[in-house]
CSV table of C-alpha atoms and ligand atoms in Angstrom, one decimal:
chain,number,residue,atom,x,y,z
F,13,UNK,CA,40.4,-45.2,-70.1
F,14,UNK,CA,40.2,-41.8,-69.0
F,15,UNK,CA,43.3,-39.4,-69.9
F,16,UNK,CA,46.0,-39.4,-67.5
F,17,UNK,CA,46.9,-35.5,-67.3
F,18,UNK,CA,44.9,-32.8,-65.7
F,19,UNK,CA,44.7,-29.2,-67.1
F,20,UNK,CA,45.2,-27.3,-63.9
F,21,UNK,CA,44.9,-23.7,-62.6
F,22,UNK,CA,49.2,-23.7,-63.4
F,23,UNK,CA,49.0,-24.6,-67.3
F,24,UNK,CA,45.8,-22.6,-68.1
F,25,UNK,CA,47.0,-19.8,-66.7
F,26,UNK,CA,50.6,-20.2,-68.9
F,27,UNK,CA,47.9,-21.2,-71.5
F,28,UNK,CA,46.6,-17.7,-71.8
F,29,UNK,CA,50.2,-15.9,-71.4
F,30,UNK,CA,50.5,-17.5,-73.9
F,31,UNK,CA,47.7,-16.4,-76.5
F,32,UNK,CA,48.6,-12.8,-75.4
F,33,UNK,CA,52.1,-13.3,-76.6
F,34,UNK,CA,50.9,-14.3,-79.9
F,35,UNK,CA,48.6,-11.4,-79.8
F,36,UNK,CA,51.8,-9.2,-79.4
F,37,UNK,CA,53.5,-10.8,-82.3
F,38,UNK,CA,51.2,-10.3,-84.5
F,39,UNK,CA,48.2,-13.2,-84.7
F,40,UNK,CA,45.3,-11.2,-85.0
F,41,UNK,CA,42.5,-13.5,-85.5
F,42,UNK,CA,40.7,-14.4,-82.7
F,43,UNK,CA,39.1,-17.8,-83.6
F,44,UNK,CA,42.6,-19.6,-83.8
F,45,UNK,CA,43.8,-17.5,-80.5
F,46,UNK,CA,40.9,-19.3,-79.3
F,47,UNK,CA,41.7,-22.2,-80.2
F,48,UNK,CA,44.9,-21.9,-79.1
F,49,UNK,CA,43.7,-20.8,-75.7
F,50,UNK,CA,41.6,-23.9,-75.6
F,51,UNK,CA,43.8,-26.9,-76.7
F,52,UNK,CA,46.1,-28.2,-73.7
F,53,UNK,CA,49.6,-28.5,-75.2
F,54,UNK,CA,51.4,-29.9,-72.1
F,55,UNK,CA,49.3,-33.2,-72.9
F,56,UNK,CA,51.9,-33.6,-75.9
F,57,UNK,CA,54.9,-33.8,-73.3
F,58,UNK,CA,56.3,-35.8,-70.4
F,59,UNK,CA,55.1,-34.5,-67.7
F,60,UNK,CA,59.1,-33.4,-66.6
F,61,UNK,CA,58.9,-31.1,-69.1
F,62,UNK,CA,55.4,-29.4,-68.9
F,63,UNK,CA,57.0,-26.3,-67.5
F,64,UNK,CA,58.2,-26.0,-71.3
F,65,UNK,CA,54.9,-26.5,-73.0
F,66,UNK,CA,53.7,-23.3,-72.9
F,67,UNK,CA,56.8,-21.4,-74.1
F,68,UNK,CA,56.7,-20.3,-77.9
F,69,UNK,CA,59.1,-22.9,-79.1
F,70,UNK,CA,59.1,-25.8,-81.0
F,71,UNK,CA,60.0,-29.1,-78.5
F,72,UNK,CA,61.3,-32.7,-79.8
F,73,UNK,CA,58.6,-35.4,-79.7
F,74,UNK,CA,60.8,-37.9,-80.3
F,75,UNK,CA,62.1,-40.1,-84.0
F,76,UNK,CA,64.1,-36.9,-84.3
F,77,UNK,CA,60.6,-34.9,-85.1
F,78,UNK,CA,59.1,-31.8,-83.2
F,79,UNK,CA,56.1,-30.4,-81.8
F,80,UNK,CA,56.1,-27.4,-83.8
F,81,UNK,CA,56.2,-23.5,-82.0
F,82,UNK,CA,52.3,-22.1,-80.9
F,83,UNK,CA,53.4,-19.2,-83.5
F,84,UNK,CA,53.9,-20.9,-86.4
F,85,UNK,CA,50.9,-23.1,-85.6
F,86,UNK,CA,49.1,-20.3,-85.1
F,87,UNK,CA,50.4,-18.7,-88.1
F,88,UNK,CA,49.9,-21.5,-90.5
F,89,UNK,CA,46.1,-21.9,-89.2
F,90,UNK,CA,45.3,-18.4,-89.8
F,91,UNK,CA,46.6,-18.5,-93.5
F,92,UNK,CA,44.1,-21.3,-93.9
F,93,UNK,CA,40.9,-19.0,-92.9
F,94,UNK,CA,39.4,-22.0,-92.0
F,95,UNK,CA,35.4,-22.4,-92.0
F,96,UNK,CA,33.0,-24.9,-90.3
F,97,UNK,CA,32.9,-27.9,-91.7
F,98,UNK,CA,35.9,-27.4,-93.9
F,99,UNK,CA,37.6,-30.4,-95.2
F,100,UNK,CA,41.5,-30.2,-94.2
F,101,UNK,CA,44.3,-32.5,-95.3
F,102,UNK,CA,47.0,-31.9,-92.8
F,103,UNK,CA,50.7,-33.4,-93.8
F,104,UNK,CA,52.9,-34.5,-91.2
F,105,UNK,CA,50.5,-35.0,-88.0
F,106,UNK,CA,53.5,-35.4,-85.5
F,107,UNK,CA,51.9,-35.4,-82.1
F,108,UNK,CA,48.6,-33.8,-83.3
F,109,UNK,CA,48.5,-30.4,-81.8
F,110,UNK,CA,47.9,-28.6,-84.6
F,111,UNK,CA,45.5,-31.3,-85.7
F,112,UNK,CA,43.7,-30.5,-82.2
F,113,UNK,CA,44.0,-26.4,-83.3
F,114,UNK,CA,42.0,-27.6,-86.8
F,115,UNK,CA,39.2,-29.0,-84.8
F,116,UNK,CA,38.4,-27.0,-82.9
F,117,UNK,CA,38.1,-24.4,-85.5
F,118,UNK,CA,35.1,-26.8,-87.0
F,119,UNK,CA,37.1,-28.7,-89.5
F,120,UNK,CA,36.4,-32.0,-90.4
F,121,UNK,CA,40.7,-33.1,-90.7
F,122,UNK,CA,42.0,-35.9,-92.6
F,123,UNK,CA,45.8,-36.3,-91.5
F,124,UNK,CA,48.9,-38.1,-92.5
F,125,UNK,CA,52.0,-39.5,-90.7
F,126,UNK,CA,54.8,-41.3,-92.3
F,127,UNK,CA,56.6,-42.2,-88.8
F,128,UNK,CA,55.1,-45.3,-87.7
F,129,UNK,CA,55.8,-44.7,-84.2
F,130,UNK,CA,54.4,-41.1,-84.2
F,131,UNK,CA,51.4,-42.5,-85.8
F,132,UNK,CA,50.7,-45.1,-83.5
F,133,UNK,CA,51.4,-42.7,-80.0
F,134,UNK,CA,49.3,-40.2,-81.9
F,135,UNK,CA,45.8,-42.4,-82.6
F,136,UNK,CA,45.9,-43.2,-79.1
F,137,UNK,CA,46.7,-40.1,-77.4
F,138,UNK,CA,44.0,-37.6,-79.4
F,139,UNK,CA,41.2,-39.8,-79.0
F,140,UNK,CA,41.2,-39.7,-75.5
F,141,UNK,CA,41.6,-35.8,-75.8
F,142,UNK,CA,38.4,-35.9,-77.1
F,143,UNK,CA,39.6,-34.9,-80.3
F,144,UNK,CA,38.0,-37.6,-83.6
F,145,UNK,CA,40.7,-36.7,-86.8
F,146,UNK,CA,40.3,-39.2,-89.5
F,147,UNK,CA,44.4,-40.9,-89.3
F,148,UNK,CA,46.1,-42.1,-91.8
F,149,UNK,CA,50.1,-43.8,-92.0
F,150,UNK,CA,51.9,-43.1,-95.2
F,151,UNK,CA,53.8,-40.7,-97.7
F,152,UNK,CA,51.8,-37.3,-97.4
F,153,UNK,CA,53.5,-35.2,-100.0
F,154,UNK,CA,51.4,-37.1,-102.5
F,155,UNK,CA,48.2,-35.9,-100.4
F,156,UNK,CA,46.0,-38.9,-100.0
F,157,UNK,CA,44.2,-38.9,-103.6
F,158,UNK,CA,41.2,-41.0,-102.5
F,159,UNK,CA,39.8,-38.9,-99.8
F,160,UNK,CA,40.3,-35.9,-102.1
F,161,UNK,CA,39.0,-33.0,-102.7
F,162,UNK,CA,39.7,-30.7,-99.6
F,163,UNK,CA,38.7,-27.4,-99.2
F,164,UNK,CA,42.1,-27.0,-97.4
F,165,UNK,CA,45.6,-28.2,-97.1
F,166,UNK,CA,48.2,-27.6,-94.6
F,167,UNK,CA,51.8,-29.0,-94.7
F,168,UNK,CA,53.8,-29.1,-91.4
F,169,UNK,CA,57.3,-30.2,-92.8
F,170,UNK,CA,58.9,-27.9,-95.3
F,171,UNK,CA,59.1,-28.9,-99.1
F,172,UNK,CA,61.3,-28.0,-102.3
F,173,UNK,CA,58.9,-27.2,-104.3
F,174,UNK,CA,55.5,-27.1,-104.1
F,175,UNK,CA,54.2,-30.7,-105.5
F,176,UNK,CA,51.3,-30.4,-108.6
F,177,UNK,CA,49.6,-33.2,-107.0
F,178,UNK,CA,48.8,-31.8,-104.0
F,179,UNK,CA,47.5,-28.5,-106.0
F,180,UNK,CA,45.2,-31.2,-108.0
F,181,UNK,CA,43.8,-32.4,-105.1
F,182,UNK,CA,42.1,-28.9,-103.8
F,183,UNK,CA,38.5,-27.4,-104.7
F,184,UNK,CA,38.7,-24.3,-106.4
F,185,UNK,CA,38.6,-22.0,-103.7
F,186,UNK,CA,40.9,-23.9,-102.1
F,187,UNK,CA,43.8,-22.8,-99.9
F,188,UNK,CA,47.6,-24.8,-99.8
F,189,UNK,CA,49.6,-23.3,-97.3
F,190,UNK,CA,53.2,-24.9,-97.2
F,191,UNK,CA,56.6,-23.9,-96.4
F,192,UNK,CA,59.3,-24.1,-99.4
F,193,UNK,CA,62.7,-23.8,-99.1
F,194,UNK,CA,65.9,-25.7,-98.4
F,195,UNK,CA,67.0,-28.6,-95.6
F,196,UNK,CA,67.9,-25.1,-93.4
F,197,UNK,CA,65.3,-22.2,-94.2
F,198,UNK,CA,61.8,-22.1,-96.1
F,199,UNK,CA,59.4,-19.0,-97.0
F,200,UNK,CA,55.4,-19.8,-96.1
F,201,UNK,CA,53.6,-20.1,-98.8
F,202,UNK,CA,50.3,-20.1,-99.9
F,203,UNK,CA,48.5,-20.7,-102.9
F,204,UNK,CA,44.8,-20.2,-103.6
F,205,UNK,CA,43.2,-22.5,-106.5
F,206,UNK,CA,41.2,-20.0,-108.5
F,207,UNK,CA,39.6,-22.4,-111.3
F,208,UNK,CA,40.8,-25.5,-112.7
F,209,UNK,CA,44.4,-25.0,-113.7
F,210,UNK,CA,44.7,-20.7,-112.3
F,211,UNK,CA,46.8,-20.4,-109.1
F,212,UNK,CA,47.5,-17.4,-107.2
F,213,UNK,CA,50.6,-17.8,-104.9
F,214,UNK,CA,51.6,-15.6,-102.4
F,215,UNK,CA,55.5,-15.6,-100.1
F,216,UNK,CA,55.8,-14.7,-96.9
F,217,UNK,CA,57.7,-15.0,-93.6
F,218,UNK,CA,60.5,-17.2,-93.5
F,219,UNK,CA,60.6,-20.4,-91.3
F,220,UNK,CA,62.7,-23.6,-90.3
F,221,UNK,CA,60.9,-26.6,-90.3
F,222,UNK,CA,62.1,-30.4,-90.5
F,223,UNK,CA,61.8,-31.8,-94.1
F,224,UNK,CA,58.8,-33.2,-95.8
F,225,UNK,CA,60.7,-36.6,-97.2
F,226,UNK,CA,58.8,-38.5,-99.7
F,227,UNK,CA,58.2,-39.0,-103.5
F,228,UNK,CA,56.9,-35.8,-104.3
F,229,UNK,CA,59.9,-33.9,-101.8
F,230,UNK,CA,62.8,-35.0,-100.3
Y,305,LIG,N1,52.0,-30.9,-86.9
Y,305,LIG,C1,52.9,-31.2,-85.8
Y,305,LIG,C2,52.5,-30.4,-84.6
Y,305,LIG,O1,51.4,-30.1,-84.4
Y,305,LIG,O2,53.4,-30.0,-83.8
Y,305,LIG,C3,54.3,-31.0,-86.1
Y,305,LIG,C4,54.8,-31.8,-87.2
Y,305,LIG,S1,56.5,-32.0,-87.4
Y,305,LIG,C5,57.1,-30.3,-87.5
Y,305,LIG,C6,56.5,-32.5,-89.1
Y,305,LIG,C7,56.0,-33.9,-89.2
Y,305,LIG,O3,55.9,-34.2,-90.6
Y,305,LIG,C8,56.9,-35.0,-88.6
Y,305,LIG,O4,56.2,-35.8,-87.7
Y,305,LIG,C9,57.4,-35.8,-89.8
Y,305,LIG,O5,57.5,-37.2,-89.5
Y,305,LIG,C10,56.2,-35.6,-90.8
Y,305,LIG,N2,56.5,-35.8,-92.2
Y,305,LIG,C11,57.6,-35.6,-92.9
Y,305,LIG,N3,57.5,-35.9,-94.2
Y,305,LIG,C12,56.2,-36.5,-94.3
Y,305,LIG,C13,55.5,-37.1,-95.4
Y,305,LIG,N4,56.0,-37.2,-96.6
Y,305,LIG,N5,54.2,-37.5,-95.1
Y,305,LIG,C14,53.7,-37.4,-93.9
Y,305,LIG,N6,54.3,-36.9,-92.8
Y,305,LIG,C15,55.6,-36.4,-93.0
């Protein structure tokens, strides 16, 4: 079945207004502003509401989730420096736009969803986007141990702590990036696996995300 929704001359053109604002606050590199540029977020709304889909804000998807703000995807996707053919765990799918963002970059993504519903709108919708993400349902903050090890990790939910077990689960090299905090406000944080048991963690910006809830968070 082909995809219902068109990408007309009206969204592309809010499309790139909308890579420029990033620009402006501050995302500087160019492969994820491409990205950005390229991906068709009013696909992840009712079509009532595309006139909101290219404003940089987050937008509810529905089971009291969100599609998250193009900055912070943009943000978060940067801080991963990702590379061809990298292999990305990605907690908290949602709707899939920033698993759509990954792809495009060249990553080969492995994501997880622990709302049913989400999971089941979202393996329909990105396939017929063109877009191929290996999907899994379940409890992401213990990472997904037998598909591991990635050469990335992204969470989209934010976390009390950073769990061990997702650290374990990276190559050394390897880049976390996951906002901590509490249920109103969390600091982005990324940690970069050095060798086997040597991290090197770095806070910035602060953030409000929904909560990652599962064994290893909420
Ligand atoms: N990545 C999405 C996007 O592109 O807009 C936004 C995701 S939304 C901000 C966070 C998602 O994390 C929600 O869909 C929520 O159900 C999911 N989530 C929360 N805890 C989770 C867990 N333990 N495992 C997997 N997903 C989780």
């Amino acid at each position: 079945m082909a995809y219902k929704y068109i990408d007309n001359y009206r969204e592309q053109g809010a499309r790139k207004k909308l890579v420029e604002l990033l620009k402006v606050k501050g995302i500087e590199d160019e492969e994820v502003l491409k990205a950005i540029g390229k991906v068709p977020r009013h696909f992840f709304f009712d079509e009532t509401f595309w006139n909101q889909a290219y404003r940089d804000i987050a937008f509810p998807i529905g089971e009291g989730q969100t599609i998250s703000q193009p900055y912070t995807v943009a943000y978060q996707t940067q801080l991963l420096h990702i590379k061809k053919g990298d292999k990305v765990l990605e907690i908290g799918t949602g709707c899939g736009y920033q698993t759509c963002i990954l792809l495009e970059l060249g990553a080969k993504v492995y994501t997880i969803e622990r709302q049913e519903k989400l999971y089941e709108r979202t393996i329909q919708v990105l396939p017929r986007m063109g877009y191929k993400p290996e999907f899994f349902l379940g409890d992401g903050s213990k990472g997904i141990a037998n598909q591991a090890p990635y050469d990335k990790i992204i969470v989209t939910a934010g976390a009390p702590t950073v769990p061990d077990v997702l650290l374990s689960q990276l190559n050394i090299g390897g880049i976390l990036v996951i906002p901590v905090g509490d249920e109103s406000t969390q600091k982005m944080v990324t940690v970069l696996k050095v060798g086997e048991n040597d991290y090197e963690k770095i806070v910035l910006d602060t953030f409000r995300f929904v909560p990652l809830v599962g064994e290893k968070a909420w």
